[in-house]
Amino acid sequence: MATLVKKFGGSSVATPEKMHGIVDRILRERKPGDRIVIVVSAMGDTTDDLLALAQQVNPEMPKREMDMLLATGEQMSIALLASAFCAKGQPAVSFTGPQAGIKTNDKHTKATIEDVSATRVKQALDEGKIVIVAGFQGITPYGDITTLGRGGSDTTAVAVAAGLKADLCEIYTDVDGVYTADPRLVPQAIKLKEITFGEMLELARLGAGVMQPRAVEYGEHNDVAIHVRSTFHDVPGTIIRREYTVQEKGFVIRGIAHDINVAKIAVRGVPDHPGVAYEIFQALADANISVDMIVQSARVSDNKNDILFTVTQTDLADATSVIEDLKDKMHFDRVDLEINVAKVSVVGAGMLGNPGIAAGMFGALAKAGINIAVISTSEISISCLIPEKDVKKAVNAIHDYFFPQGKK
Ligand code: ADP
Ligand code: ASP
Ligand code: MG
């Protein structure tokens, strides 16, 4: 008897037919006694549609109200999927995030899960029901609905799996697993059999949208192995786990990520004295805005600095207003914004002992005639900021260099 948590993303539940397909597959594959929890996203592009609607009503919608709105998408899916099971004679019950005991902090629109009690989920499983839980949402200690950031249903699934001590967490999606690059952009991308939490987290953080980064972190902290696999084909996908159990040949680099949800902010002419960077980045942190690449360059001409950093485009308006608010106090010259940029990154724990990875990446970009604006590195990744229009060419060029075997 196994406890299984299966998450289906938006494209997997986009139509009633697809929902019935999921029901048929689960009933067919289920072993007697299996306890099954299904986490679902909003159908198709529902979340994008709700965001567009919000934009029309109030472009600066209060974040609490935004969460009230966005959470409705997942609530539609759970009721429909539970009913699709009932239509086939299989008892099923749906729970919203709050009903499933998903407690979060109060950072509306990107809340973090703090605890999963899952009492009602366990009760329903004991009663022999299939349980359908709404992804992407939870509840604050004061009873307000929150959402977990784009892609947050992945995190719901892993958190529920951890809360139930499930045997496996399966993320069903519209690709067959985790590839060496986004297969939509790189036709030669290779499917990985396994990837470690650390490398997957880095890929996800750097833009590989197949998993939400927090889901991977949650899996690592709670030791929940995650199987990323296809909703539509019954083939093995990719296991995200602590250590490799199979050796895949020749892969020093495990993947290439790209991210177009990037904006560059340059604060020009910042007076050069101690505490300035602290002031800027603390103000951004207080507003719950993550900053990614940071470069400070000294201007010899007037003893001032330019401080340049990137944030997600989603955070650009908030970040700009935080910085503008500092202007009177800090006396910098001006703020420049740039949104037509993208970040490409290579990721692999093996790069630690392998000189030449950076040179290989820069060489591939140079050969493709692509200019690099900013470079940043971590122990297991190298990232370059490039013009957004070049992103497809860049990812393919880097992939061809590191994975020549993918080229047929
Ligand atoms: P879901 O709605 O199931 O959550 P997502 O769109 O969030 O699906 O994630 C799946 C998508 O992630 C794929 O369609 C693919 O384009 C993209 N993706 C980006 N990087 C990768 C990668 N390295 N491997 C697989 N898919 C990737
Ligand atoms: N529906 C949410 C989104 O589109 C959450 C998810 O799909 O994981 O981001
Ligand atoms: Mg997703």
Short mmCIF file of C-alpha atoms and ligand atoms in Angstrom, two decimals:
data_model
loop_
_atom_site.label_atom_id
_atom_site.label_comp_id
_atom_site.label_asym_id
_atom_site.label_seq_id
_atom_site.Cartn_x
_atom_site.Cartn_y
_atom_site.Cartn_z
CA MET A 1 0.00 0.00 0.00
CA ALA A 2 1.52 3.29 -1.09
CA THR A 3 0.66 6.93 -0.49
CA LEU A 4 1.12 8.78 -3.75
CA VAL A 5 0.87 12.48 -4.46
CA LYS A 6 0.33 13.31 -8.13
CA LYS A 7 0.34 16.86 -9.40
CA PHE A 8 -1.19 17.86 -12.73
CA GLY A 9 -0.29 21.24 -14.22
CA GLY A 10 -2.53 23.67 -16.08
CA SER A 11 -2.02 22.20 -19.54
CA SER A 12 -2.78 18.71 -18.18
CA VAL A 13 -6.24 19.76 -16.94
CA ALA A 14 -6.98 22.32 -19.66
CA THR A 15 -10.20 20.66 -20.93
CA PRO A 16 -12.90 18.29 -19.62
CA GLU A 17 -11.52 15.62 -21.99
CA LYS A 18 -8.07 15.94 -20.44
CA MET A 19 -9.58 15.66 -16.96
CA HIS A 20 -11.37 12.45 -17.97
CA GLY A 21 -8.07 11.20 -19.41
CA ILE A 22 -6.39 11.72 -16.04
CA VAL A 23 -9.21 9.92 -14.23
CA ASP A 24 -8.99 6.93 -16.59
CA ARG A 25 -5.22 6.69 -16.26
CA ILE A 26 -5.27 6.90 -12.46
CA LEU A 27 -7.99 4.29 -12.10
CA ARG A 28 -6.15 2.02 -14.56
CA GLU A 29 -2.72 2.32 -12.93
CA ARG A 30 -3.82 2.31 -9.30
CA LYS A 31 -2.84 -0.70 -7.17
CA PRO A 32 -5.30 -1.99 -4.56
CA GLY A 33 -4.96 -0.02 -1.32
CA ASP A 34 -3.06 2.92 -2.87
CA ARG A 35 -3.86 6.19 -1.14
CA ILE A 36 -3.95 8.85 -3.84
CA VAL A 37 -3.83 12.61 -3.46
CA ILE A 38 -4.00 14.73 -6.59
CA VAL A 39 -2.85 18.34 -6.62
CA VAL A 40 -4.09 20.42 -9.55
CA SER A 41 -3.39 23.78 -11.12
CA ALA A 42 -5.88 26.10 -12.74
CA MET A 43 -7.11 24.97 -16.17
CA GLY A 44 -4.94 26.03 -19.15
CA ASP A 45 -4.28 29.76 -19.17
CA THR A 46 -6.79 30.58 -16.42
CA THR A 47 -4.23 32.22 -14.13
CA ASP A 48 -2.97 34.43 -16.98
CA ASP A 49 -6.58 35.33 -17.84
CA LEU A 50 -7.30 36.27 -14.22
CA LEU A 51 -4.16 38.42 -14.14
CA ALA A 52 -5.28 40.19 -17.31
CA LEU A 53 -8.70 40.77 -15.78
CA ALA A 54 -7.12 42.26 -12.66
CA GLN A 55 -5.05 44.55 -14.86
CA GLN A 56 -8.21 45.91 -16.49
CA VAL A 57 -9.92 46.61 -13.18
CA ASN A 58 -6.97 47.99 -11.25
CA PRO A 59 -3.38 47.82 -12.51
CA GLU A 60 -2.25 48.20 -8.91
CA MET A 61 -4.59 45.70 -7.39
CA PRO A 62 -3.99 45.17 -3.66
CA LYS A 63 -2.03 41.94 -3.27
CA ARG A 64 -4.55 40.49 -0.82
CA GLU A 65 -7.34 40.92 -3.38
CA MET A 66 -5.10 39.51 -6.10
CA ASP A 67 -4.78 36.33 -4.04
CA MET A 68 -8.54 36.15 -3.55
CA LEU A 69 -8.88 36.32 -7.33
CA LEU A 70 -6.06 33.99 -8.39
CA ALA A 71 -7.05 31.25 -5.95
CA THR A 72 -10.37 30.84 -7.76
CA GLY A 73 -8.61 29.27 -10.76
CA GLU A 74 -7.50 26.21 -8.81
CA GLN A 75 -10.83 25.99 -7.02
CA MET A 76 -12.54 25.44 -10.39
CA SER A 77 -10.21 22.59 -11.30
CA ILE A 78 -10.56 20.68 -8.03
CA ALA A 79 -14.36 20.65 -8.11
CA LEU A 80 -14.39 19.50 -11.74
CA LEU A 81 -11.75 16.80 -11.30
CA ALA A 82 -13.37 15.41 -8.14
CA SER A 83 -16.67 15.27 -10.02
CA ALA A 84 -14.99 13.51 -12.96
CA PHE A 85 -13.91 10.73 -10.56
CA CYS A 86 -17.40 10.55 -9.05
CA ALA A 87 -18.84 10.21 -12.57
CA LYS A 88 -16.77 6.99 -12.94
CA GLY A 89 -18.04 5.65 -9.62
CA GLN A 90 -14.87 6.46 -7.68
CA PRO A 91 -15.53 8.42 -4.47
CA ALA A 92 -13.46 11.61 -4.45
CA VAL A 93 -13.46 14.87 -2.55
CA SER A 94 -11.88 18.24 -3.26
CA PHE A 95 -10.18 20.55 -0.76
CA THR A 96 -8.95 24.10 -1.19
CA GLY A 97 -5.45 24.84 0.15
CA PRO A 98 -6.89 26.17 3.44
CA GLN A 99 -9.14 23.10 3.83
CA ALA A 100 -6.12 20.88 3.20
CA GLY A 101 -4.33 22.59 6.10
CA ILE A 102 -1.74 24.48 4.03
CA LYS A 103 -0.56 27.27 6.32
CA THR A 104 1.57 30.06 4.89
CA ASN A 105 3.08 33.36 5.93
CA ASP A 106 1.30 36.54 4.86
CA LYS A 107 3.50 37.52 1.89
CA HIS A 108 0.59 37.83 -0.50
CA THR A 109 1.18 36.63 -4.10
CA LYS A 110 4.40 34.85 -3.10
CA ALA A 111 3.68 33.32 0.24
CA THR A 112 5.78 30.53 1.73
CA ILE A 113 4.30 27.34 3.15
CA GLU A 114 5.07 27.04 6.87
CA ASP A 115 3.14 23.94 7.79
CA VAL A 116 0.82 21.31 6.33
CA SER A 117 -1.50 19.63 8.83
CA ALA A 118 -3.55 17.64 6.25
CA THR A 119 -5.97 16.28 8.87
CA ARG A 120 -8.96 16.29 6.54
CA VAL A 121 -6.87 14.86 3.71
CA LYS A 122 -5.87 11.89 5.88
CA GLN A 123 -9.44 11.40 7.04
CA ALA A 124 -10.75 11.32 3.48
CA LEU A 125 -8.01 8.89 2.42
CA ASP A 126 -8.98 6.65 5.37
CA GLU A 127 -12.52 6.70 4.01
CA GLY A 128 -11.24 5.31 0.69
CA LYS A 129 -11.62 8.53 -1.25
CA ILE A 130 -9.29 10.00 -3.82
CA VAL A 131 -8.42 13.47 -2.56
CA ILE A 132 -8.05 16.44 -4.88
CA VAL A 133 -6.18 19.43 -3.43
CA ALA A 134 -6.00 22.91 -4.98
CA GLY A 135 -2.40 23.82 -5.77
CA PHE A 136 -0.85 27.26 -5.42
CA GLN A 137 -2.81 28.42 -2.37
CA GLY A 138 -2.83 28.46 1.40
CA ILE A 139 -4.03 30.44 4.38
CA THR A 140 -2.35 32.89 6.77
CA PRO A 141 -2.63 32.61 10.54
CA TYR A 142 -5.35 35.31 10.32
CA GLY A 143 -7.42 33.31 7.85
CA ASP A 144 -6.57 35.19 4.64
CA ILE A 145 -6.08 33.29 1.40
CA THR A 146 -2.59 33.46 -0.10
CA THR A 147 -0.95 32.22 -3.29
CA LEU A 148 2.54 30.79 -3.64
CA GLY A 149 3.92 32.51 -6.75
CA ARG A 150 3.75 31.31 -10.36
CA GLY A 151 4.19 27.57 -10.65
CA GLY A 152 3.28 27.22 -6.97
CA SER A 153 1.22 24.05 -7.40
CA ASP A 154 4.52 22.15 -7.62
CA THR A 155 5.30 23.34 -4.11
CA THR A 156 1.86 22.40 -2.84
CA ALA A 157 2.40 18.88 -4.17
CA VAL A 158 5.80 18.43 -2.54
CA ALA A 159 4.58 19.97 0.73
CA VAL A 160 1.53 17.68 0.83
CA ALA A 161 3.79 14.70 0.04
CA ALA A 162 6.07 15.70 2.93
CA GLY A 163 3.10 16.27 5.26
CA LEU A 164 1.68 12.82 4.46
CA LYS A 165 5.11 11.14 4.39
CA ALA A 166 4.13 9.94 0.93
CA ASP A 167 6.15 7.30 -0.89
CA LEU A 168 6.49 9.41 -4.01
CA CYS A 169 5.60 12.81 -5.38
CA GLU A 170 4.89 12.76 -9.10
CA ILE A 171 4.76 15.97 -11.13
CA TYR A 172 2.83 15.27 -14.33
CA THR A 173 3.32 17.86 -17.04
CA ASP A 174 3.34 18.46 -20.79
CA VAL A 175 6.94 17.29 -21.31
CA ASP A 176 8.42 13.84 -20.61
CA GLY A 177 10.78 14.96 -17.85
CA VAL A 178 13.58 17.38 -17.11
CA TYR A 179 15.71 17.99 -20.19
CA THR A 180 19.17 19.48 -20.66
CA ALA A 181 17.37 22.62 -21.88
CA ASP A 182 13.78 23.67 -22.49
CA PRO A 183 12.74 21.25 -25.26
CA ARG A 184 10.45 23.92 -26.70
CA LEU A 185 13.49 26.04 -27.49
CA VAL A 186 16.10 23.35 -28.09
CA PRO A 187 14.86 20.44 -30.23
CA GLN A 188 18.06 18.48 -29.48
CA ALA A 189 17.63 18.68 -25.69
CA ILE A 190 18.22 15.37 -23.92
CA LYS A 191 15.98 13.94 -21.21
CA LEU A 192 17.79 13.34 -17.91
CA LYS A 193 17.16 10.10 -15.99
CA GLU A 194 18.03 11.77 -12.70
CA ILE A 195 19.09 15.10 -11.34
CA THR A 196 20.10 16.10 -7.82
CA PHE A 197 18.05 18.53 -5.75
CA GLY A 198 20.96 20.98 -5.80
CA GLU A 199 21.29 21.06 -9.58
CA MET A 200 17.53 21.11 -10.18
CA LEU A 201 17.14 23.94 -7.70
CA GLU A 202 19.77 25.96 -9.52
CA LEU A 203 18.18 25.25 -12.93
CA ALA A 204 14.73 26.18 -11.60
CA ARG A 205 16.03 29.31 -9.91
CA LEU A 206 17.65 30.34 -13.17
CA GLY A 207 14.43 29.96 -15.16
CA ALA A 208 13.79 26.29 -16.03
CA GLY A 209 10.03 26.60 -15.55
CA VAL A 210 9.40 22.86 -15.32
CA MET A 211 9.62 23.05 -11.49
CA GLN A 212 9.04 25.90 -9.07
CA PRO A 213 12.32 26.43 -7.16
CA ARG A 214 10.59 26.31 -3.77
CA ALA A 215 9.18 22.89 -4.57
CA VAL A 216 12.70 21.56 -5.10
CA GLU A 217 13.89 23.17 -1.86
CA TYR A 218 10.96 21.67 -0.01
CA GLY A 219 11.78 18.25 -1.47
CA GLU A 220 15.40 18.53 -0.40
CA HIS A 221 14.63 19.65 3.15
CA ASN A 222 12.03 16.95 3.65
CA ASP A 223 13.71 14.24 1.60
CA VAL A 224 10.82 13.78 -0.84
CA ALA A 225 11.98 12.29 -4.14
CA ILE A 226 10.16 13.89 -7.07
CA HIS A 227 9.36 12.19 -10.37
CA VAL A 228 8.76 14.66 -13.21
CA ARG A 229 6.90 12.87 -16.01
CA SER A 230 4.44 13.19 -18.85
CA THR A 231 0.68 13.41 -18.36
CA PHE A 232 0.11 12.14 -21.87
CA HIS A 233 2.70 9.34 -22.38
CA ASP A 234 3.39 6.53 -19.96
CA VAL A 235 7.20 6.68 -20.12
CA PRO A 236 9.69 7.12 -17.28
CA GLY A 237 10.53 10.73 -16.59
CA THR A 238 13.25 12.28 -14.44
CA ILE A 239 13.79 11.59 -10.75
CA ILE A 240 14.94 14.52 -8.63
CA ARG A 241 16.77 13.09 -5.64
CA ARG A 242 19.64 13.66 -3.21
CA GLU A 243 22.32 11.57 -4.97
CA TYR A 244 22.76 10.05 -8.42
CA THR A 245 22.14 6.30 -8.66
CA VAL A 246 23.00 6.00 -12.36
CA GLN A 247 25.95 7.50 -14.16
CA GLU A 248 24.97 9.44 -17.25
CA LYS A 249 28.05 9.73 -19.45
CA GLY A 250 29.92 12.89 -20.16
CA PHE A 251 27.62 15.33 -18.46
CA VAL A 252 29.66 17.89 -16.56
CA ILE A 253 26.96 20.41 -17.28
CA ARG A 254 23.52 19.04 -16.43
CA GLY A 255 21.45 21.72 -18.04
CA ILE A 256 21.03 25.12 -19.60
CA ALA A 257 18.35 27.46 -18.31
CA HIS A 258 17.01 30.66 -19.74
CA ASP A 259 14.82 33.33 -18.25
CA ILE A 260 13.10 36.16 -20.07
CA ASN A 261 11.22 37.36 -17.00
CA VAL A 262 14.19 39.60 -16.23
CA ALA A 263 14.55 43.34 -15.92
CA LYS A 264 17.73 45.34 -15.43
CA ILE A 265 17.72 48.33 -13.11
CA ALA A 266 20.68 50.71 -13.13
CA VAL A 267 20.92 53.24 -10.32
CA ARG A 268 23.26 55.86 -11.77
CA GLY A 269 25.54 58.23 -9.91
CA VAL A 270 25.27 56.83 -6.40
CA PRO A 271 27.59 58.68 -3.94
CA ASP A 272 30.57 56.47 -3.09
CA HIS A 273 30.43 55.92 0.67
CA PRO A 274 29.90 52.97 3.01
CA GLY A 275 26.35 51.73 3.54
CA VAL A 276 24.92 52.76 0.16
CA ALA A 277 24.54 49.25 -1.24
CA TYR A 278 23.13 48.15 2.11
CA GLU A 279 20.52 50.90 1.95
CA ILE A 280 19.34 49.94 -1.53
CA PHE A 281 19.24 46.19 -1.08
CA GLN A 282 17.75 46.29 2.41
CA ALA A 283 14.89 48.45 1.11
CA LEU A 284 14.28 45.90 -1.66
CA ALA A 285 14.44 43.01 0.81
CA ASP A 286 11.93 44.78 3.08
CA ALA A 287 9.58 44.88 0.10
CA ASN A 288 10.08 41.10 -0.40
CA ILE A 289 11.81 41.64 -3.76
CA SER A 290 14.57 39.20 -4.71
CA VAL A 291 17.55 40.66 -6.48
CA ASP A 292 19.62 38.52 -8.77
CA MET A 293 22.72 39.73 -10.64
CA ILE A 294 24.47 42.71 -9.04
CA VAL A 295 27.30 44.79 -10.49
CA GLN A 296 28.78 47.95 -9.04
CA SER A 297 31.04 50.00 -11.23
CA ALA A 298 33.06 52.99 -10.10
CA ARG A 299 33.01 56.18 -12.17
CA VAL A 300 36.46 57.73 -12.06
CA SER A 301 35.15 61.04 -13.47
CA ASP A 302 33.02 62.09 -10.48
CA ASN A 303 33.77 59.59 -7.70
CA LYS A 304 30.28 58.13 -7.92
CA ASN A 305 29.12 54.58 -8.59
CA ASP A 306 26.61 52.96 -10.88
CA ILE A 307 24.81 50.08 -9.18
CA LEU A 308 23.16 47.70 -11.60
CA PHE A 309 21.03 44.72 -10.68
CA THR A 310 18.31 42.48 -12.06
CA VAL A 311 14.88 41.58 -10.70
CA THR A 312 12.00 39.68 -12.27
CA GLN A 313 9.85 41.75 -14.62
CA THR A 314 6.97 40.87 -12.34
CA ASP A 315 8.70 42.79 -9.53
CA LEU A 316 9.88 45.68 -11.71
CA ALA A 317 7.15 48.19 -10.80
CA ASP A 318 7.51 47.49 -7.06
CA ALA A 319 11.32 47.61 -7.26
CA THR A 320 11.29 50.89 -9.19
CA SER A 321 9.04 52.54 -6.66
CA VAL A 322 11.24 51.33 -3.77
CA ILE A 323 14.31 52.85 -5.48
CA GLU A 324 12.56 56.11 -6.41
CA ASP A 325 11.55 56.47 -2.75
CA LEU A 326 15.25 56.43 -1.80
CA LYS A 327 16.20 59.22 -4.20
CA ASP A 328 15.86 62.20 -1.84
CA LYS A 329 17.78 60.45 0.89
CA MET A 330 20.56 58.99 -1.26
CA HIS A 331 21.05 61.71 -3.86
CA PHE A 332 21.76 59.46 -6.81
CA ASP A 333 21.41 60.88 -10.34
CA ARG A 334 18.74 58.68 -11.97
CA VAL A 335 17.35 55.20 -12.48
CA ASP A 336 17.48 53.45 -15.90
CA LEU A 337 15.26 50.46 -16.65
CA GLU A 338 15.73 47.82 -19.35
CA ILE A 339 13.30 44.98 -19.98
CA ASN A 340 14.51 43.59 -23.29
CA VAL A 341 17.08 41.40 -21.62
CA ALA A 342 17.28 37.70 -20.81
CA LYS A 343 19.51 35.48 -18.75
CA VAL A 344 21.07 32.26 -20.00
CA SER A 345 22.83 29.95 -17.57
CA VAL A 346 24.72 26.69 -17.49
CA VAL A 347 24.35 24.49 -14.42
CA GLY A 348 26.33 21.49 -13.17
CA ALA A 349 27.96 20.51 -9.90
CA GLY A 350 30.77 19.01 -12.00
CA MET A 351 31.96 22.44 -13.11
CA LEU A 352 33.70 22.86 -9.75
CA GLY A 353 36.60 20.66 -10.78
CA ASN A 354 36.50 21.46 -14.49
CA PRO A 355 38.23 24.58 -15.69
CA GLY A 356 37.11 25.91 -19.02
CA ILE A 357 33.34 25.80 -18.56
CA ALA A 358 33.06 29.59 -18.48
CA ALA A 359 35.34 29.92 -21.49
CA GLY A 360 33.25 27.32 -23.34
CA MET A 361 30.05 29.19 -22.66
CA PHE A 362 31.44 32.61 -23.57
CA GLY A 363 33.03 31.13 -26.70
CA ALA A 364 29.71 29.64 -27.83
CA LEU A 365 28.02 33.02 -27.36
CA ALA A 366 30.84 34.84 -29.14
CA LYS A 367 30.66 32.47 -32.12
CA ALA A 368 26.93 33.13 -32.32
CA GLY A 369 27.66 36.89 -32.32
CA ILE A 370 25.85 37.51 -29.02
CA ASN A 371 26.93 40.30 -26.73
CA ILE A 372 27.11 39.67 -22.96
CA ALA A 373 26.01 42.56 -20.72
CA VAL A 374 26.55 41.07 -17.24
CA ILE A 375 28.08 37.82 -15.97
CA SER A 376 27.45 36.19 -12.62
CA THR A 377 28.51 32.88 -11.14
CA SER A 378 27.70 30.53 -8.29
CA GLU A 379 29.57 27.36 -7.31
CA ILE A 380 27.49 25.34 -9.75
CA SER A 381 26.34 27.83 -12.38
CA ILE A 382 27.42 30.60 -14.72
CA SER A 383 24.89 33.13 -16.01
CA CYS A 384 25.06 35.76 -18.72
CA LEU A 385 22.66 38.62 -19.33
CA ILE A 386 22.06 39.02 -23.06
CA PRO A 387 19.57 40.77 -25.37
CA GLU A 388 16.19 39.05 -25.17
CA LYS A 389 15.95 38.72 -28.95
CA ASP A 390 19.01 36.44 -28.93
CA VAL A 391 17.82 33.98 -26.31
CA LYS A 392 16.89 31.07 -28.60
CA LYS A 393 20.10 31.36 -30.60
CA ALA A 394 22.11 31.60 -27.36
CA VAL A 395 20.60 28.55 -25.66
CA ASN A 396 21.01 26.45 -28.81
CA ALA A 397 24.62 27.57 -29.31
CA ILE A 398 25.53 26.75 -25.71
CA HIS A 399 23.68 23.45 -25.89
CA ASP A 400 25.48 22.43 -29.09
CA TYR A 401 28.79 23.14 -27.38
CA PHE A 402 28.14 21.22 -24.16
CA PHE A 403 25.92 18.44 -25.57
CA PRO A 404 27.25 17.64 -29.04
CA GLN A 405 25.71 14.16 -28.61
CA GLY A 406 22.26 15.78 -28.68
CA LYS A 407 22.91 16.91 -32.24
CA LYS A 408 21.90 14.35 -34.83
P1 ADP B 1 2.67 22.76 -15.79
O1 ADP B 1 1.50 23.55 -16.27
O2 ADP B 1 2.49 21.28 -15.96
O3 ADP B 1 3.11 23.13 -14.41
P2 ADP B 1 4.87 24.28 -16.88
O4 ADP B 1 4.58 25.03 -18.13
O5 ADP B 1 4.91 25.03 -15.60
O6 ADP B 1 3.83 23.07 -16.81
O7 ADP B 1 6.25 23.48 -17.00
C1 ADP B 1 6.47 22.66 -18.11
C2 ADP B 1 7.26 23.43 -19.16
O8 ADP B 1 8.55 23.73 -18.65
C3 ADP B 1 7.54 22.68 -20.42
O9 ADP B 1 6.48 22.77 -21.34
C4 ADP B 1 8.82 23.31 -20.94
O10 ADP B 1 8.58 24.22 -21.99
C5 ADP B 1 9.36 24.08 -19.76
N1 ADP B 1 10.76 23.81 -19.45
C6 ADP B 1 11.71 24.76 -19.22
N2 ADP B 1 12.89 24.21 -18.99
C7 ADP B 1 12.72 22.87 -19.07
C8 ADP B 1 13.61 21.75 -18.93
N3 ADP B 1 14.91 21.90 -18.65
N4 ADP B 1 13.10 20.50 -19.07
C9 ADP B 1 11.78 20.33 -19.33
N5 ADP B 1 10.90 21.34 -19.50
C10 ADP B 1 11.35 22.61 -19.37
N1 ASP B 2 -1.94 28.34 -11.67
C1 ASP B 2 -0.71 28.84 -11.12
C2 ASP B 2 0.17 29.40 -12.24
O1 ASP B 2 -0.25 29.41 -13.38
C3 ASP B 2 0.03 27.83 -10.32
C4 ASP B 2 0.57 26.64 -11.10
O2 ASP B 2 0.14 26.38 -12.21
O3 ASP B 2 1.43 25.94 -10.56
O4 ASP B 2 1.24 29.85 -11.97
MG MG B 3 4.39 24.60 -13.61
#
